[in-house]
PDB file of C-alpha atoms in Angstrom:
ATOM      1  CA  UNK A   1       0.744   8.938 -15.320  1.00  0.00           C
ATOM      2  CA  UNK A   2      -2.732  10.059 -14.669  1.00  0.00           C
ATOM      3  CA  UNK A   3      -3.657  13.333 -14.811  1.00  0.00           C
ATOM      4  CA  UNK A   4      -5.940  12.633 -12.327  1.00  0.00           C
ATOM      5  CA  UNK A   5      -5.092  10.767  -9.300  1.00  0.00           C
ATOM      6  CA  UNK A   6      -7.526   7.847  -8.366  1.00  0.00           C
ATOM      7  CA  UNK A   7      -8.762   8.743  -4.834  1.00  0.00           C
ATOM      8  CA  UNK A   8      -9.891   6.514  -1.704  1.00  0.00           C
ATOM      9  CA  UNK A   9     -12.654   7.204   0.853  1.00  0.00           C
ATOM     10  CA  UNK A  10     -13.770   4.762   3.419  1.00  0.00           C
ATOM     11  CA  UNK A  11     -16.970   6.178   5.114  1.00  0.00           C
ATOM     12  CA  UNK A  12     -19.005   4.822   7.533  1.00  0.00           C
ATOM     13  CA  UNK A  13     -23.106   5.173   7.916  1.00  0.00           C
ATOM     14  CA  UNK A  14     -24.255   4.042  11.202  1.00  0.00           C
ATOM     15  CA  UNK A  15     -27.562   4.677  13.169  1.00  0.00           C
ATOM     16  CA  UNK A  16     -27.307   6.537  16.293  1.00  0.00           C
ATOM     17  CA  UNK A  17     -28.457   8.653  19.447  1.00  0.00           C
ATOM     18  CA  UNK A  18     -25.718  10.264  20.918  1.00  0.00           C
ATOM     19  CA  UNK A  19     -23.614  12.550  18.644  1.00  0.00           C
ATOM     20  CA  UNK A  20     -19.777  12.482  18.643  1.00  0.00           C
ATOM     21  CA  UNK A  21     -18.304  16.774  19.179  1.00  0.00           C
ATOM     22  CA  UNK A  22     -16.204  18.399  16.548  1.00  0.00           C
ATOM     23  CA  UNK A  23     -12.498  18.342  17.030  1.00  0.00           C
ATOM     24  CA  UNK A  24     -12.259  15.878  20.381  1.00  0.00           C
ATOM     25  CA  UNK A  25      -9.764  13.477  18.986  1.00  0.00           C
ATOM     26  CA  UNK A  26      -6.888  12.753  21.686  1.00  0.00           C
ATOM     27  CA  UNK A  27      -3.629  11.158  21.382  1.00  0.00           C
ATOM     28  CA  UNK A  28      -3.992   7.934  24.140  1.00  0.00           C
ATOM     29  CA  UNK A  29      -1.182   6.156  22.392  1.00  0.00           C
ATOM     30  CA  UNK A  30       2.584   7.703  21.364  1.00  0.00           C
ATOM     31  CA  UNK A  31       5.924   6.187  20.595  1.00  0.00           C
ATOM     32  CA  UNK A  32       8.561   7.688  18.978  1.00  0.00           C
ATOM     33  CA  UNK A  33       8.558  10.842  17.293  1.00  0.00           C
ATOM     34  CA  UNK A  34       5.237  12.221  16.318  1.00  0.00           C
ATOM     35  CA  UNK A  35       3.951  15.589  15.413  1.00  0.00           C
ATOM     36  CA  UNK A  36       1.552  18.518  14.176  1.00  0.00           C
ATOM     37  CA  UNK A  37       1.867  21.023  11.736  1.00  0.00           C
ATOM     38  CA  UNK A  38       0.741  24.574  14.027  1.00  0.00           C
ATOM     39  CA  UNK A  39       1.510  27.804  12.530  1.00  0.00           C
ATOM     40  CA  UNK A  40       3.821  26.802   9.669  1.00  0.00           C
ATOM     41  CA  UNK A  41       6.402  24.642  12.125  1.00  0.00           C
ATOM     42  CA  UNK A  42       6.237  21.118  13.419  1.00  0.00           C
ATOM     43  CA  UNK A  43       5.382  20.899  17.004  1.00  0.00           C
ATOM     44  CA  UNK A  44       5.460  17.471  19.418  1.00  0.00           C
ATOM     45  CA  UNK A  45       2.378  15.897  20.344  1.00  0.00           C
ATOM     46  CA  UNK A  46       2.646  14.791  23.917  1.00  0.00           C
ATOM     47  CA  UNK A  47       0.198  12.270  25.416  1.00  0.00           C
ATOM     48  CA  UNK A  48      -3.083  13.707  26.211  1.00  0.00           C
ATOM     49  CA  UNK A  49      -2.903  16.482  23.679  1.00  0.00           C
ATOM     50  CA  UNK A  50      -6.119  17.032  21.816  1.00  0.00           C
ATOM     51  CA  UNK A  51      -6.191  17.520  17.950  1.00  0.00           C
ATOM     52  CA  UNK A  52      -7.751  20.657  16.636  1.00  0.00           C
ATOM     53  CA  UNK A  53      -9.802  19.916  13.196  1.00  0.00           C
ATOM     54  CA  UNK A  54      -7.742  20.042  10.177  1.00  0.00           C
ATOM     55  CA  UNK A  55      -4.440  20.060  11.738  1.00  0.00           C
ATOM     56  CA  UNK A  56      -1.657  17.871   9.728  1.00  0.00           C
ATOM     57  CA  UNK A  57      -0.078  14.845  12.156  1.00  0.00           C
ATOM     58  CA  UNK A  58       2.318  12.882  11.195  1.00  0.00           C
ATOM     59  CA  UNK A  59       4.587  10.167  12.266  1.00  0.00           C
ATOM     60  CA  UNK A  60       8.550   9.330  11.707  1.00  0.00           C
ATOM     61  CA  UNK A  61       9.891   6.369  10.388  1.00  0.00           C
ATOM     62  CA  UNK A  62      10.182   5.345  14.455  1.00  0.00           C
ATOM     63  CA  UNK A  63       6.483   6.898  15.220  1.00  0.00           C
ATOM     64  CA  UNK A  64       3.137   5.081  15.972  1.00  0.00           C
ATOM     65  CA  UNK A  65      -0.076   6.482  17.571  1.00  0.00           C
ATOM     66  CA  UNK A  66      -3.412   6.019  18.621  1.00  0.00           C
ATOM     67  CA  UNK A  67      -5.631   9.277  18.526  1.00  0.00           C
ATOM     68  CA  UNK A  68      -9.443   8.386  20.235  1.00  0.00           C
ATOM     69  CA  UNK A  69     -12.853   9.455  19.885  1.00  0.00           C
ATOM     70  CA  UNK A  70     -15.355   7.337  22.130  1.00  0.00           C
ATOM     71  CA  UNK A  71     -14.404   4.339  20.827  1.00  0.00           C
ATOM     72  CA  UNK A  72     -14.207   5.114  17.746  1.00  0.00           C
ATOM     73  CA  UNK A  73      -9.624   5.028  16.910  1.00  0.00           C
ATOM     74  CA  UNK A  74      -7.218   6.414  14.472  1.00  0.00           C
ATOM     75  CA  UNK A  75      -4.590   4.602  14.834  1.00  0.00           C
ATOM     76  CA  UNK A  76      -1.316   5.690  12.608  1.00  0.00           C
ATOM     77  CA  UNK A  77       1.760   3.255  11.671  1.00  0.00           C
ATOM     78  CA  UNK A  78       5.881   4.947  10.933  1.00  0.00           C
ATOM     79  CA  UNK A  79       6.062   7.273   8.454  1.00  0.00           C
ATOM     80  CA  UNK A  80       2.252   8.301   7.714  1.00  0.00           C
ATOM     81  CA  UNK A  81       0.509  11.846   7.453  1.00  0.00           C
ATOM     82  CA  UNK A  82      -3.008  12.441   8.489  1.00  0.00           C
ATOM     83  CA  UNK A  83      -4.949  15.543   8.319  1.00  0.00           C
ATOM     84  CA  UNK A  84      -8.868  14.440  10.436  1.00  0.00           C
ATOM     85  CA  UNK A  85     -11.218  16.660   9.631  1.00  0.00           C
ATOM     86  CA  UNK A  86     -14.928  17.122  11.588  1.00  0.00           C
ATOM     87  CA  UNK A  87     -17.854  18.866   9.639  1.00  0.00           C
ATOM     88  CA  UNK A  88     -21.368  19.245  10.865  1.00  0.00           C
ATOM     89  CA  UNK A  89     -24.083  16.731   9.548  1.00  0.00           C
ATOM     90  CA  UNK A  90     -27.400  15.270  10.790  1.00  0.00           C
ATOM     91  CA  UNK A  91     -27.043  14.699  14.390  1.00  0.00           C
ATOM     92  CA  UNK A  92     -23.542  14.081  14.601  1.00  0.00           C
ATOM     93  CA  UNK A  93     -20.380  15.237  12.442  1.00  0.00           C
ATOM     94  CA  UNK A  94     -18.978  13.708   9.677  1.00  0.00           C
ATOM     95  CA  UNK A  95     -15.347  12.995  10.134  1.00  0.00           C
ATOM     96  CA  UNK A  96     -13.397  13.171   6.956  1.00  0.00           C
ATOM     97  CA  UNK A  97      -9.318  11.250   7.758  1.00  0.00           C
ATOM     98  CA  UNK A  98      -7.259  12.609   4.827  1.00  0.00           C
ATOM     99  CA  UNK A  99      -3.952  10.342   4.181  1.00  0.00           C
ATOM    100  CA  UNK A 100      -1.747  11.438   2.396  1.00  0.00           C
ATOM    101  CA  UNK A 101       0.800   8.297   2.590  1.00  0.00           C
ATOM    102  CA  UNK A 102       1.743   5.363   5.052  1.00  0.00           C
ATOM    103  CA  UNK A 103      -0.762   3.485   7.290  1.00  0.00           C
ATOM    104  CA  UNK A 104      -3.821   3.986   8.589  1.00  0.00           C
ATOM    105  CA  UNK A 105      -6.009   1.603  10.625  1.00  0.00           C
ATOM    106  CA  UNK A 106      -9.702   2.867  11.374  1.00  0.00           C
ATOM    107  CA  UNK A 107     -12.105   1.420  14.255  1.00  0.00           C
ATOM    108  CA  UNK A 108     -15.698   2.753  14.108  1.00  0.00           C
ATOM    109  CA  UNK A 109     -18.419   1.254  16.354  1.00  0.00           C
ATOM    110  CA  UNK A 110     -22.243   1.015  13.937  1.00  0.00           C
ATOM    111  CA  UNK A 111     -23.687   2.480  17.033  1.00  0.00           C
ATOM    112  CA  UNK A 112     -21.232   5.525  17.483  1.00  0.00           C
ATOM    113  CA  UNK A 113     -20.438   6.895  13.998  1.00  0.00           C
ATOM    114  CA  UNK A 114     -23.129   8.335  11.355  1.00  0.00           C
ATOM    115  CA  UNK A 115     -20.722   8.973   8.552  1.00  0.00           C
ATOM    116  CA  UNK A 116     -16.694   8.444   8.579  1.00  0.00           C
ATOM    117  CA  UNK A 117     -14.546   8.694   6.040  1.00  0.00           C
ATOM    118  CA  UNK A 118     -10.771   8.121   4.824  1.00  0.00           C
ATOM    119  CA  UNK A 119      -9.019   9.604   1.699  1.00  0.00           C
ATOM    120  CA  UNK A 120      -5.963   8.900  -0.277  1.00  0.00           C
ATOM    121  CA  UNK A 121      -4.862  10.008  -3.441  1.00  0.00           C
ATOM    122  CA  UNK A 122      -5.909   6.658  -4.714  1.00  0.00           C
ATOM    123  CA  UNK A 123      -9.299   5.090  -3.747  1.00  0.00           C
ATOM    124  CA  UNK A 124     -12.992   5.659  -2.461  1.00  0.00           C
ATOM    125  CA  UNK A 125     -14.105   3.538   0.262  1.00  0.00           C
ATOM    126  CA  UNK A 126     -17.467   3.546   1.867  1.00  0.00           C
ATOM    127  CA  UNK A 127     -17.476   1.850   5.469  1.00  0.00           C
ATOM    128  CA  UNK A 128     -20.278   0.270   7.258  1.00  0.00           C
ATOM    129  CA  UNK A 129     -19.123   0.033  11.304  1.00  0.00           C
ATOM    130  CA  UNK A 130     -16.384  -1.691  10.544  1.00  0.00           C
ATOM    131  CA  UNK A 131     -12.606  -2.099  11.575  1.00  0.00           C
ATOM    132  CA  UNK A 132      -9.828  -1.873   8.410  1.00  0.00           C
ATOM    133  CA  UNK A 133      -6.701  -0.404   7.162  1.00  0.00           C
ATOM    134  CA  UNK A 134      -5.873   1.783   4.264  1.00  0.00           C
ATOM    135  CA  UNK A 135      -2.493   1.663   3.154  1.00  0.00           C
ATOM    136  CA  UNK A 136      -0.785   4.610   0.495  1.00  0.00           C
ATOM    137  CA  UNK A 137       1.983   4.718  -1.341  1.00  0.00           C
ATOM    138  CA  UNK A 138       3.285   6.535  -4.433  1.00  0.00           C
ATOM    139  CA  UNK A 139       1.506   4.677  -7.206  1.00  0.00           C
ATOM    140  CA  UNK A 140      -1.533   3.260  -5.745  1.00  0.00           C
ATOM    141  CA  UNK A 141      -3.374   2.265  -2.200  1.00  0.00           C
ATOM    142  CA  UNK A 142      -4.968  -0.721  -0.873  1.00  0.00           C
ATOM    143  CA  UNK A 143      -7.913  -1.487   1.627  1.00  0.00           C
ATOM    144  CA  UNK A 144      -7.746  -4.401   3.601  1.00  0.00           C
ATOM    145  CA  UNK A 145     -11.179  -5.435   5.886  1.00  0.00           C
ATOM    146  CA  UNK A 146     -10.633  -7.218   9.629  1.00  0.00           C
ATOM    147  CA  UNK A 147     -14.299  -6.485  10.332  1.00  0.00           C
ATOM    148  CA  UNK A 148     -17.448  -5.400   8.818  1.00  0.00           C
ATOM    149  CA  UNK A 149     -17.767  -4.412   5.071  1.00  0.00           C
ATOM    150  CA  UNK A 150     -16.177  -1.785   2.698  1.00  0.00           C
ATOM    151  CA  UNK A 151     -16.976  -0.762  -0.298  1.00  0.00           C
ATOM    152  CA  UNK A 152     -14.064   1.082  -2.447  1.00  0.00           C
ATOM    153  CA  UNK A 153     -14.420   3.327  -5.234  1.00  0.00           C
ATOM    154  CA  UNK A 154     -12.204   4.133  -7.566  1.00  0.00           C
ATOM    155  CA  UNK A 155     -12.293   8.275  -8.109  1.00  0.00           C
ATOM    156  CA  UNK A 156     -10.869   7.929 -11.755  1.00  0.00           C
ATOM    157  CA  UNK A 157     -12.713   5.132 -13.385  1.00  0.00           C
ATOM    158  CA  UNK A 158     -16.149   5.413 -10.908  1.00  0.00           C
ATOM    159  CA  UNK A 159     -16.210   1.615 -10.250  1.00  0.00           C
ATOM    160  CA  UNK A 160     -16.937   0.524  -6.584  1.00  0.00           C
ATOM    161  CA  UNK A 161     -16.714  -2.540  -5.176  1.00  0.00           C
ATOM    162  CA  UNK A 162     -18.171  -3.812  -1.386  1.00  0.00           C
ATOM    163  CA  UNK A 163     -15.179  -5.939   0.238  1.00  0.00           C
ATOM    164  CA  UNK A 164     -16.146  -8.500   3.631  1.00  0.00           C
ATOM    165  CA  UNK A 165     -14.065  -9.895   6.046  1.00  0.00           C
ATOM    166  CA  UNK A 166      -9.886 -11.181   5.234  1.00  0.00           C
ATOM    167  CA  UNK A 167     -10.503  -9.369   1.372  1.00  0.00           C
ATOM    168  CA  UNK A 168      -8.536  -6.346  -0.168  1.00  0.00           C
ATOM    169  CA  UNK A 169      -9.280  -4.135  -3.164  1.00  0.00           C
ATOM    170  CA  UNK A 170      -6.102  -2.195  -4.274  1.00  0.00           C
ATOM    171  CA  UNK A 171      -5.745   0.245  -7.350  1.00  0.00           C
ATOM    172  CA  UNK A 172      -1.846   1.159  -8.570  1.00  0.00           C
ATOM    173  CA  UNK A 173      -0.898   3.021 -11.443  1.00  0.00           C
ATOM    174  CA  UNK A 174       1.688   0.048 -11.990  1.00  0.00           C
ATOM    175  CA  UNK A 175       0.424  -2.978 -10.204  1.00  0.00           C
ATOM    176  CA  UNK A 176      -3.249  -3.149 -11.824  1.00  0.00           C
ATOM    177  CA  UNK A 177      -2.926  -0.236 -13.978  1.00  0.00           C
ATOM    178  CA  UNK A 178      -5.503   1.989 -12.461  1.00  0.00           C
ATOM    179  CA  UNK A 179      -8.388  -0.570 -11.826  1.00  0.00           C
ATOM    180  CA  UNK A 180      -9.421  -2.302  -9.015  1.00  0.00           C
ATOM    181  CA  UNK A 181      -8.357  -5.576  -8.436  1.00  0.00           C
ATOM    182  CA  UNK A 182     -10.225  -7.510  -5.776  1.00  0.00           C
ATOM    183  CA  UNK A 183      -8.191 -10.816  -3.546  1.00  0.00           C
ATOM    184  CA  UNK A 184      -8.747 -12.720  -0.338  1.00  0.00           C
ATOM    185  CA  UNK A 185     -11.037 -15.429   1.442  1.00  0.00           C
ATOM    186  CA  UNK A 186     -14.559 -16.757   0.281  1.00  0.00           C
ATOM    187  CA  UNK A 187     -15.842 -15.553  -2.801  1.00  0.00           C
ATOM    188  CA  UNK A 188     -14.881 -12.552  -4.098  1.00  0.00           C
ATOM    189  CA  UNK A 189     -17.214  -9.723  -5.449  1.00  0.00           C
ATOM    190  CA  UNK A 190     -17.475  -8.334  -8.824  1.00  0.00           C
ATOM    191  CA  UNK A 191     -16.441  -4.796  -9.414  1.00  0.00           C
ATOM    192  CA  UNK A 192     -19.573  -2.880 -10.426  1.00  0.00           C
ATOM    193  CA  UNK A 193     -19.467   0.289 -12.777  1.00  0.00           C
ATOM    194  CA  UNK A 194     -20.779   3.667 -12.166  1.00  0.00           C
ATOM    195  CA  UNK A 195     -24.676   2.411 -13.087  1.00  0.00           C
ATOM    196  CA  UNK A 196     -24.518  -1.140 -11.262  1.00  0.00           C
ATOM    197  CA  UNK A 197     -23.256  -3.044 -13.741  1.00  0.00           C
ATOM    198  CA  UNK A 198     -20.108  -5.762 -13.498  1.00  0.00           C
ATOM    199  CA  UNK A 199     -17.128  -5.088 -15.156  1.00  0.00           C
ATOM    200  CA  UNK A 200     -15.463  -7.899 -16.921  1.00  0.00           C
ATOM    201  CA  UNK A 201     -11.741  -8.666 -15.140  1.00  0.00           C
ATOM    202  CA  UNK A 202      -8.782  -7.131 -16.960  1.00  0.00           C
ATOM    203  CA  UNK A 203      -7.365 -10.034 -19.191  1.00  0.00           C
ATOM    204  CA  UNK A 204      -4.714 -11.986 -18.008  1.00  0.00           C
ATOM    205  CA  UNK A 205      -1.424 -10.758 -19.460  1.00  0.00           C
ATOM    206  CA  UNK A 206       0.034 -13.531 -22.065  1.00  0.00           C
ATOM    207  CA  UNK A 207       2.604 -15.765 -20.291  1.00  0.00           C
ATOM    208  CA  UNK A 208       6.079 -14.781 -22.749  1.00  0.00           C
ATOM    209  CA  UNK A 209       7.562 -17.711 -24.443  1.00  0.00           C
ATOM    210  CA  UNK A 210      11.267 -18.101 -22.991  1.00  0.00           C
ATOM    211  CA  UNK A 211      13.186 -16.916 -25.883  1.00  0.00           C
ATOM    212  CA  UNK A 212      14.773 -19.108 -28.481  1.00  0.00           C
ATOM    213  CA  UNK A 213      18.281 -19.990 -27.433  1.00  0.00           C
ATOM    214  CA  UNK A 214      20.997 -20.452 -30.064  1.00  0.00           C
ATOM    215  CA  UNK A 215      21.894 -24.556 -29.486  1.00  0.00           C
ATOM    216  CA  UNK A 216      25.163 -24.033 -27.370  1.00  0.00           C
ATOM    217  CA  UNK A 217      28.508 -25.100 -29.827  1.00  0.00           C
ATOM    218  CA  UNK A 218      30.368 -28.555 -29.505  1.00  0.00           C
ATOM    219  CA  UNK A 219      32.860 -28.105 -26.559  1.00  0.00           C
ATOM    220  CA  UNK A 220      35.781 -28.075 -28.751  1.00  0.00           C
ATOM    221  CA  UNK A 221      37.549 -31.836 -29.095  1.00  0.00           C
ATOM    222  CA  UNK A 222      40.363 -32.350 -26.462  1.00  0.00           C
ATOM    223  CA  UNK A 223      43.947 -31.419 -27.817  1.00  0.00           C
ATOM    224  CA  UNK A 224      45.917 -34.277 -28.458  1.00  0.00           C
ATOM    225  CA  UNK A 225      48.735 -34.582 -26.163  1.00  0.00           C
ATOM    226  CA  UNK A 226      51.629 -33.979 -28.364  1.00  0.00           C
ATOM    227  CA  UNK A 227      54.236 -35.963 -28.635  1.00  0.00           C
ATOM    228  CA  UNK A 228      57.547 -36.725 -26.783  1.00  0.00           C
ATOM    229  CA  UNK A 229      60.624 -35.567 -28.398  1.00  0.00           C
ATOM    230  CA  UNK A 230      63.413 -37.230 -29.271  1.00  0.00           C
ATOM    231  CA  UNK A 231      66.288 -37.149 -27.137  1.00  0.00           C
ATOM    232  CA  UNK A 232      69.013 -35.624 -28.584  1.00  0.00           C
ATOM    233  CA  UNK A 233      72.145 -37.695 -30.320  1.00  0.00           C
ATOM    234  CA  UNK A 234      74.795 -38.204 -27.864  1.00  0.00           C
ATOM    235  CA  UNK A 235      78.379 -36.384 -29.529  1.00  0.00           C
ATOM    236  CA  UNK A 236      80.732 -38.981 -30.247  1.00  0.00           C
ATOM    237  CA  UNK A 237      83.568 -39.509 -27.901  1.00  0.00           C
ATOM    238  CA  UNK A 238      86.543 -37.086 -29.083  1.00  0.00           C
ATOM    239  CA  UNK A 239      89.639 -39.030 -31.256  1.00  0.00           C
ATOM    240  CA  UNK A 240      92.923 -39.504 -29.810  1.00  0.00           C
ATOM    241  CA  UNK A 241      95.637 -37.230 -30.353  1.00  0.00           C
ATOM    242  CA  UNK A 242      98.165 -38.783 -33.101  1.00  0.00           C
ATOM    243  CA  UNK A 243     101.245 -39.906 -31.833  1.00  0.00           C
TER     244      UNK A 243
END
């Protein structure tokens, strides 16, 4: 294992007037069982409720929901833990979603949102008004793009990589050992190092040659059937008494 997890951040740089408050993100959409961490104990969020900054949410295995910010969404899939955090930059905040595992789908208008930003354990992703979803599990996450463009780091190895429309960069401990590996439509884009540069694609593990297997033995030859036995000697028919 790594003794330092990979990490992913998906920010977002965007152009704009109006500036977006600190700590006004409110559940619009609930179903099932989510909550908040508040003073040490899980508490319900109810419809309506509005998120304080740094507070932990997270949804059950039956749990989906929808916090909102202008139109800017958060939107969190079953069993997924969130912490959003708001901190002060030019003009308007920059809003920092920390996942710690599940789902995560992020909408963020290029006229609404200077700077916004998503982090796993995993993977760095840098977001330009875009729509996508980060996904986190134990050995790895993966960013997948519906709109816009993303561009993923990798916190361990420092390459990045800017994703488009239908692609997906994901980084695993097991799957891809660490790196990023890039798939989806069109052409795909070359994962850059820390000073620009491409780096070449992990080689292609060697197929294994099947092993060997020891020619199977002759069935053995069918027994031959043996054969009848004689019937047995009738006795001969007893002699008559003498006279």
């Amino acid at each position: 294992m790594f003794k330092t997890l990979l990490s992913l951040t998906v920010s977002t740089f965007i152009c704009a007037t109006g500036a977006a408050a600190a700590d006004d993100w409110v559940a619009t959409q609930l179903r099932g069982q989510v909550l908040q961490l508040l003073d040490g104990s899980w508490q319900v969020v109810h419809r309506g409720d509005t998120v304080p900054d740094t507070h932990v949410i997270r949804t059950l295995a039956n749990g989906y929901a929808t916090f909102t910010r202008g139109v800017e969404t958060v939107q969190m899939g079953p069993a997924t833990q969130i912490e959003i955090i708001d901190r002060a930059g030019s003009g308007k905040p920059y809003t920092t979603v920390k996942e710690a595992f599940g789902t995560v789908s992020i909408e963020a208008e290029v006229e609404q949102v200077e700077h916004f930003s998503v982090q796993t354990p995993y993977l760095a992703a840098v977001v330009k008004g875009t729509r996508f979803t980060v996904m986190s599990g134990a050995s790895g996450s993966s960013v997948s793009v519906q709109r816009g463009h993303v561009a993923v780091e990798d916190f361990h190895a420092h390459t990045h990589v800017t994703l488009a429309v239908r692609q997906m960069a994901v980084v695993d401990k097991v799957q891809t050992a660490g790196e990023i590996t890039v798939s989806g439509d069109g052409k795909l884009p070359k994962v850059l190092d820390s000073k620009g540069k491409p780096v070449p694609p992990p080689p292609k593990p060697k197929p294994v040659p099947p092993a060997k297997s020891k020619k199977d033995p002759p069935p053995p030859a069918d027994p031959k059937p043996p054969k009848d036995p004689k019937p047995p000697k009738p006795a001969p028919p007893p002699k008559p008494p003498k006279p």
